[in-house]
Amino acid sequence: MAMQHLTRWFPILATIHSYNRQLLTQDLLAASIVTVLLIPQSLAYALLAGLPPEVGLYASIVPLLVYGLLGSSRTLSVGPVAVISLMSAAALGKVTASGEVDYLTAAAILALLSGGILTVLGILKLGFLANFLSHPVISGFITASALLIALNQVTQLLGLSVHGDTILELLPGLFEHLGGYNQLTLLVGLGVVLFLYLSRACAAKLLQRLGITADTANLLSKSAPAVAVLITVYFSYTFNLEAWGVALVGSVPSGLPQFSLPKLSVSLFETLALPALMIAIIGYVESISVAKTLAAKRRQRIDSNQELVALGFANVWAGFSGGFPVSGGFSRSVVNADAGAQTQFASLFAAIGIGFTALFLTSPLYFLPKATLAATIIVAVLSLVDFSILRKTWQFSKADFLAVAVTIFVTLLFGVESGVLCGVGASLLLFIWRASKPHIAEVGLIEGTEHFRNIDRHPVKTASEILTFRVDGRLMFSNISTLEERIYTRLAGNSKVKNIILMCSAVNEIDWSALEVLESINSILLNRGVRLHLSEVKGPVMDRLERSSFLQVLSGQVFLTQYQAFSSVSIVNDSAEST
């Protein structure tokens, strides 16, 4: 029992008893490849967040270790990611503008708050809350954020110092300073962009022609960012690019992160609480989406609540170790899975590899051009841009299209914080609107069968004295008025109707407000000489109705099947007419 409890909190323990040399070899190989990919990404995303490059390495060591111990995904790789880095930059820029707190401290506190929120949600088993954030809206937010990130990095590609959180700030600044761009910086940046795109398109095929297996060739092609770093560091050092005005990363201190508890003031907490909440939500949704996608391919299970705890503790320890908010990264997680990672030990080994780099291999990073990292970010984030979501949602649902379009528009014009708030608001409004508009179909009998279908979609048999409505969804306070209005509208000016049957086969729940309205409908219909019947009521719903007085005052009957209800009521009406 004790071991099961430990395994619940430390899923990695479930793999220990079956761990062998083969699994170790596969995990070590995956960790080596992920480490090579993580180094340039970590440096780049730290700069994107406005932090020194070594902070990116720190944020890729301890959080990766913590997630490896606590995470339920065997392949998710945690560390700095583009969208979270951009959101962090937006939040930290506002907090540190007054000079009351330094940037590094604010970044650590932001990670602590974000991690604390995720941990509390996980302990309270509230992972389901992420389901209320619609995926089209998230896709729209990520698309707009990716465009802002790419535009921000274009200024680095040109060797310009232009800053801004929105397209309205970045574009004018870019055009204003365009004449001062550095030609050699642009050449380096464009060269890296071209190299990375060609590597994606052609490297795997070229390596296969050289006799390398397809799987190995694909993995090697994904290490192109690390190759770009090595090449540009070599040229920068050999030809002294700094003397030509090419901005370099500069001195990167060697060593492992130092643990400390940042000083948290009440005012700083109040300022960072909302950005931390938004970072927590977006980070979790992105992580759980990647984790579930990769797990589904291997028929593995992901515990949503445990993921909240694991990601929460990863962020908390990112704050303690001088890092900034982290999340599960799509590209490196895919590389981790493709490289053959079998267990969470791959994450532990990758963290050790990055720690080794931070200790012994930071000196050459002095000569790394910032344009290289900018090009790496641009290529990475442009793969996240998905304008097809606009076309798809337009064709499928105009409401979803409007939510996506507004989220993109707000994010681009007003920044990522406003975009997240808009996305959350749009998702909730969509949920409320749909909950208030259940599908209600008037149904009739398909002749020769006992099946009832929508009269607007199928040739069906109806009776002038009977109306049957099928409600597809819960009957609750938010939507019962829609059913009430539909009934009264259909009865208006129709004196032939003597019976109304509510077909409840798709009704999973009736709340108290809806029950009170049903009682009112029953009373009003009875005064008009119309009886109300129910059919195909589900067991749990029937249990609730029996605990109320509704069935005692119901003017009609409750039938087991809709066919039985239609037949019985028709016979009664025929008898009454003949009498």
mmCIF file of N, CA and C in Angstrom, residues 459-532:
data_model
loop_
_atom_site.group_PDB
_atom_site.id
_atom_site.type_symbol
_atom_site.label_atom_id
_atom_site.label_comp_id
_atom_site.label_asym_id
_atom_site.label_seq_id
_atom_site.Cartn_x
_atom_site.Cartn_y
_atom_site.Cartn_z
ATOM 1 N N PRO A 459 -38.682 12.329 -43.469
ATOM 2 C CA PRO A 459 -40.129 12.166 -43.712
ATOM 3 C C PRO A 459 -40.720 11.327 -42.570
ATOM 4 N N VAL A 460 -41.549 11.926 -41.751
ATOM 5 C CA VAL A 460 -42.057 11.250 -40.554
ATOM 6 C C VAL A 460 -43.574 11.416 -40.454
ATOM 7 N N LYS A 461 -44.144 10.573 -39.608
ATOM 8 C CA LYS A 461 -45.580 10.621 -39.330
ATOM 9 C C LYS A 461 -45.806 11.421 -38.045
ATOM 10 N N THR A 462 -46.719 12.390 -38.116
ATOM 11 C CA THR A 462 -47.065 13.178 -36.941
ATOM 12 C C THR A 462 -48.574 13.132 -36.740
ATOM 13 N N ALA A 463 -49.008 13.603 -35.596
ATOM 14 C CA ALA A 463 -50.444 13.686 -35.303
ATOM 15 C C ALA A 463 -50.751 15.120 -34.920
ATOM 16 N N SER A 464 -51.837 15.671 -35.458
ATOM 17 C CA SER A 464 -52.148 17.078 -35.234
ATOM 18 C C SER A 464 -52.392 17.390 -33.764
ATOM 19 N N GLU A 465 -52.847 16.388 -32.994
ATOM 20 C CA GLU A 465 -53.173 16.640 -31.594
ATOM 21 C C GLU A 465 -51.973 16.377 -30.657
ATOM 22 N N ILE A 466 -50.804 15.973 -31.237
ATOM 23 C CA ILE A 466 -49.631 15.640 -30.413
ATOM 24 C C ILE A 466 -48.411 16.429 -30.897
ATOM 25 N N LEU A 467 -47.700 16.989 -29.949
ATOM 26 C CA LEU A 467 -46.397 17.591 -30.223
ATOM 27 C C LEU A 467 -45.347 16.850 -29.394
ATOM 28 N N THR A 468 -44.248 16.469 -30.042
ATOM 29 C CA THR A 468 -43.176 15.785 -29.323
ATOM 30 C C THR A 468 -41.878 16.549 -29.520
ATOM 31 N N PHE A 469 -41.233 16.887 -28.428
ATOM 32 C CA PHE A 469 -39.946 17.596 -28.476
ATOM 33 C C PHE A 469 -38.868 16.721 -27.839
ATOM 34 N N ARG A 470 -37.755 16.609 -28.546
ATOM 35 C CA ARG A 470 -36.593 15.912 -27.988
ATOM 36 C C ARG A 470 -35.546 16.952 -27.596
ATOM 37 N N VAL A 471 -35.159 16.946 -26.332
ATOM 38 C CA VAL A 471 -34.158 17.885 -25.828
ATOM 39 C C VAL A 471 -32.810 17.166 -25.761
ATOM 40 N N ASP A 472 -31.833 17.697 -26.475
ATOM 41 C CA ASP A 472 -30.505 17.074 -26.517
ATOM 42 C C ASP A 472 -29.556 17.824 -25.587
ATOM 43 N N GLY A 473 -29.571 17.457 -24.316
ATOM 44 C CA GLY A 473 -28.687 18.097 -23.349
ATOM 45 C C GLY A 473 -29.348 18.213 -21.995
ATOM 46 N N ARG A 474 -28.606 18.751 -21.057
ATOM 47 C CA ARG A 474 -29.140 18.934 -19.713
ATOM 48 C C ARG A 474 -30.224 19.997 -19.710
ATOM 49 N N LEU A 475 -31.194 19.822 -18.819
ATOM 50 C CA LEU A 475 -32.185 20.860 -18.567
ATOM 51 C C LEU A 475 -31.773 21.553 -17.281
ATOM 52 N N MET A 476 -31.374 22.820 -17.405
ATOM 53 C CA MET A 476 -30.864 23.543 -16.249
ATOM 54 C C MET A 476 -31.277 25.001 -16.318
ATOM 55 N N PHE A 477 -30.934 25.731 -15.287
ATOM 56 C CA PHE A 477 -31.376 27.121 -15.158
ATOM 57 C C PHE A 477 -31.006 27.971 -16.361
ATOM 58 N N SER A 478 -29.890 27.627 -17.028
ATOM 59 C CA SER A 478 -29.404 28.468 -18.118
ATOM 60 C C SER A 478 -30.133 28.236 -19.436
ATOM 61 N N ASN A 479 -30.835 27.111 -19.576
ATOM 62 C CA ASN A 479 -31.439 26.825 -20.883
ATOM 63 C C ASN A 479 -32.911 26.456 -20.847
ATOM 64 N N ILE A 480 -33.505 26.315 -19.647
ATOM 65 C CA ILE A 480 -34.894 25.852 -19.586
ATOM 66 C C ILE A 480 -35.844 26.843 -20.237
ATOM 67 N N SER A 481 -35.467 28.127 -20.219
ATOM 68 C CA SER A 481 -36.347 29.124 -20.851
ATOM 69 C C SER A 481 -36.431 28.907 -22.359
ATOM 70 N N THR A 482 -35.376 28.329 -22.959
ATOM 71 C CA THR A 482 -35.389 28.047 -24.400
ATOM 72 C C THR A 482 -36.455 27.000 -24.719
ATOM 73 N N LEU A 483 -36.549 25.960 -23.903
ATOM 74 C CA LEU A 483 -37.583 24.940 -24.089
ATOM 75 C C LEU A 483 -38.972 25.528 -23.850
ATOM 76 N N GLU A 484 -39.092 26.316 -22.805
ATOM 77 C CA GLU A 484 -40.382 26.933 -22.486
ATOM 78 C C GLU A 484 -40.879 27.788 -23.646
ATOM 79 N N GLU A 485 -39.986 28.601 -24.196
ATOM 80 C CA GLU A 485 -40.357 29.467 -25.314
ATOM 81 C C GLU A 485 -40.732 28.649 -26.545
ATOM 82 N N ARG A 486 -39.993 27.559 -26.780
ATOM 83 C CA ARG A 486 -40.274 26.713 -27.951
ATOM 84 C C ARG A 486 -41.675 26.095 -27.839
ATOM 85 N N ILE A 487 -42.027 25.632 -26.662
ATOM 86 C CA ILE A 487 -43.351 25.015 -26.470
ATOM 87 C C ILE A 487 -44.460 26.023 -26.690
ATOM 88 N N TYR A 488 -44.352 27.199 -26.049
ATOM 89 C CA TYR A 488 -45.419 28.197 -26.146
ATOM 90 C C TYR A 488 -45.532 28.769 -27.554
ATOM 91 N N THR A 489 -44.389 28.910 -28.225
ATOM 92 C CA THR A 489 -44.413 29.410 -29.613
ATOM 93 C C THR A 489 -45.127 28.425 -30.525
ATOM 94 N N ARG A 490 -44.849 27.145 -30.321
ATOM 95 C CA ARG A 490 -45.474 26.122 -31.179
ATOM 96 C C ARG A 490 -46.964 25.980 -30.897
ATOM 97 N N LEU A 491 -47.365 26.267 -29.659
ATOM 98 C CA LEU A 491 -48.798 26.163 -29.305
ATOM 99 C C LEU A 491 -49.606 27.376 -29.728
ATOM 100 N N ALA A 492 -48.939 28.490 -29.949
ATOM 101 C CA ALA A 492 -49.650 29.728 -30.262
ATOM 102 C C ALA A 492 -50.533 29.557 -31.495
ATOM 103 N N GLY A 493 -51.831 29.796 -31.327
ATOM 104 C CA GLY A 493 -52.785 29.698 -32.437
ATOM 105 C C GLY A 493 -53.069 28.290 -32.889
ATOM 106 N N ASN A 494 -52.665 27.282 -32.135
ATOM 107 C CA ASN A 494 -52.884 25.885 -32.511
ATOM 108 C C ASN A 494 -53.757 25.221 -31.445
ATOM 109 N N SER A 495 -55.049 25.205 -31.708
ATOM 110 C CA SER A 495 -55.999 24.680 -30.716
ATOM 111 C C SER A 495 -56.161 23.162 -30.796
ATOM 112 N N LYS A 496 -55.579 22.530 -31.819
ATOM 113 C CA LYS A 496 -55.756 21.082 -31.986
ATOM 114 C C LYS A 496 -54.892 20.268 -31.012
ATOM 115 N N VAL A 497 -53.791 20.834 -30.588
ATOM 116 C CA VAL A 497 -52.855 20.088 -29.750
ATOM 117 C C VAL A 497 -53.460 19.825 -28.374
ATOM 118 N N LYS A 498 -53.497 18.562 -27.983
ATOM 119 C CA LYS A 498 -54.028 18.160 -26.674
ATOM 120 C C LYS A 498 -52.971 17.482 -25.802
ATOM 121 N N ASN A 499 -51.831 17.095 -26.426
ATOM 122 C CA ASN A 499 -50.783 16.385 -25.685
ATOM 123 C C ASN A 499 -49.403 16.853 -26.153
ATOM 124 N N ILE A 500 -48.533 17.075 -25.192
ATOM 125 C CA ILE A 500 -47.135 17.381 -25.486
ATOM 126 C C ILE A 500 -46.280 16.324 -24.796
ATOM 127 N N ILE A 501 -45.375 15.709 -25.574
ATOM 128 C CA ILE A 501 -44.489 14.680 -25.034
ATOM 129 C C ILE A 501 -43.052 15.211 -25.078
ATOM 130 N N LEU A 502 -42.398 15.198 -23.928
ATOM 131 C CA LEU A 502 -40.977 15.533 -23.877
ATOM 132 C C LEU A 502 -40.181 14.238 -23.936
ATOM 133 N N MET A 503 -39.487 14.046 -25.041
ATOM 134 C CA MET A 503 -38.647 12.863 -25.213
ATOM 135 C C MET A 503 -37.306 13.140 -24.532
ATOM 136 N N CYS A 504 -37.012 12.443 -23.444
ATOM 137 C CA CYS A 504 -35.874 12.777 -22.576
ATOM 138 C C CYS A 504 -34.694 11.818 -22.726
ATOM 139 N N SER A 505 -34.593 11.148 -23.845
ATOM 140 C CA SER A 505 -33.530 10.150 -24.021
ATOM 141 C C SER A 505 -32.132 10.757 -23.937
ATOM 142 N N ALA A 506 -32.010 12.055 -24.260
ATOM 143 C CA ALA A 506 -30.691 12.704 -24.234
ATOM 144 C C ALA A 506 -30.530 13.652 -23.059
ATOM 145 N N VAL A 507 -31.480 13.636 -22.142
ATOM 146 C CA VAL A 507 -31.412 14.508 -20.969
ATOM 147 C C VAL A 507 -30.690 13.765 -19.839
ATOM 148 N N ASN A 508 -29.508 14.246 -19.471
ATOM 149 C CA ASN A 508 -28.717 13.585 -18.432
ATOM 150 C C ASN A 508 -28.967 14.147 -17.037
ATOM 151 N N GLU A 509 -29.549 15.335 -16.986
ATOM 152 C CA GLU A 509 -29.737 15.970 -15.686
ATOM 153 C C GLU A 509 -30.829 17.021 -15.779
ATOM 154 N N ILE A 510 -31.589 17.172 -14.704
ATOM 155 C CA ILE A 510 -32.558 18.259 -14.563
ATOM 156 C C ILE A 510 -32.282 18.920 -13.219
ATOM 157 N N ASP A 511 -31.932 20.220 -13.234
ATOM 158 C CA ASP A 511 -31.666 20.876 -11.956
ATOM 159 C C ASP A 511 -32.951 21.474 -11.381
ATOM 160 N N TRP A 512 -32.859 22.033 -10.175
ATOM 161 C CA TRP A 512 -34.049 22.503 -9.457
ATOM 162 C C TRP A 512 -34.760 23.627 -10.207
ATOM 163 N N SER A 513 -33.989 24.552 -10.790
ATOM 164 C CA SER A 513 -34.596 25.664 -11.531
ATOM 165 C C SER A 513 -35.398 25.142 -12.715
ATOM 166 N N ALA A 514 -34.821 24.168 -13.425
ATOM 167 C CA ALA A 514 -35.524 23.594 -14.567
ATOM 168 C C ALA A 514 -36.772 22.857 -14.110
ATOM 169 N N LEU A 515 -36.691 22.188 -12.965
ATOM 170 C CA LEU A 515 -37.860 21.468 -12.444
ATOM 171 C C LEU A 515 -39.000 22.431 -12.112
ATOM 172 N N GLU A 516 -38.664 23.570 -11.522
ATOM 173 C CA GLU A 516 -39.694 24.559 -11.196
ATOM 174 C C GLU A 516 -40.367 25.072 -12.462
ATOM 175 N N VAL A 517 -39.582 25.286 -13.528
ATOM 176 C CA VAL A 517 -40.162 25.758 -14.787
ATOM 177 C C VAL A 517 -41.030 24.670 -15.414
ATOM 178 N N LEU A 518 -40.594 23.411 -15.320
ATOM 179 C CA LEU A 518 -41.415 22.309 -15.835
ATOM 180 C C LEU A 518 -42.748 22.233 -15.096
ATOM 181 N N GLU A 519 -42.722 22.450 -13.800
ATOM 182 C CA GLU A 519 -43.967 22.469 -13.034
ATOM 183 C C GLU A 519 -44.874 23.598 -13.501
ATOM 184 N N SER A 520 -44.272 24.760 -13.782
ATOM 185 C CA SER A 520 -45.057 25.897 -14.283
ATOM 186 C C SER A 520 -45.635 25.597 -15.662
ATOM 187 N N ILE A 521 -44.817 25.000 -16.538
ATOM 188 C CA ILE A 521 -45.299 24.629 -17.877
ATOM 189 C C ILE A 521 -46.452 23.638 -17.759
ATOM 190 N N ASN A 522 -46.292 22.652 -16.903
ATOM 191 C CA ASN A 522 -47.335 21.644 -16.695
ATOM 192 C C ASN A 522 -48.644 22.293 -16.254
ATOM 193 N N SER A 523 -48.555 23.250 -15.321
ATOM 194 C CA SER A 523 -49.754 23.927 -14.806
ATOM 195 C C SER A 523 -50.429 24.777 -15.873
ATOM 196 N N ILE A 524 -49.623 25.527 -16.620
ATOM 197 C CA ILE A 524 -50.182 26.396 -17.668
ATOM 198 C C ILE A 524 -50.816 25.562 -18.776
ATOM 199 N N LEU A 525 -50.151 24.472 -19.172
ATOM 200 C CA LEU A 525 -50.701 23.604 -20.221
ATOM 201 C C LEU A 525 -52.014 22.968 -19.759
ATOM 202 N N LEU A 526 -52.072 22.559 -18.497
ATOM 203 C CA LEU A 526 -53.288 21.938 -17.971
ATOM 204 C C LEU A 526 -54.459 22.907 -18.021
ATOM 205 N N ASN A 527 -54.198 24.165 -17.721
ATOM 206 C CA ASN A 527 -55.256 25.184 -17.796
ATOM 207 C C ASN A 527 -55.739 25.390 -19.229
ATOM 208 N N ARG A 528 -54.890 25.051 -20.186
ATOM 209 C CA ARG A 528 -55.273 25.173 -21.601
ATOM 210 C C ARG A 528 -55.858 23.867 -22.143
ATOM 211 N N GLY A 529 -55.961 22.880 -21.306
ATOM 212 C CA GLY A 529 -56.504 21.596 -21.749
ATOM 213 C C GLY A 529 -55.490 20.741 -22.455
ATOM 214 N N VAL A 530 -54.210 20.971 -22.202
ATOM 215 C CA VAL A 530 -53.124 20.198 -22.833
ATOM 216 C C VAL A 530 -52.379 19.436 -21.740
ATOM 217 N N ARG A 531 -52.166 18.143 -21.979
ATOM 218 C CA ARG A 531 -51.462 17.320 -21.005
ATOM 219 C C ARG A 531 -49.984 17.192 -21.386
ATOM 220 N N LEU A 532 -49.129 17.152 -20.352
ATOM 221 C CA LEU A 532 -47.682 17.035 -20.544
ATOM 222 C C LEU A 532 -47.248 15.621 -20.165
#
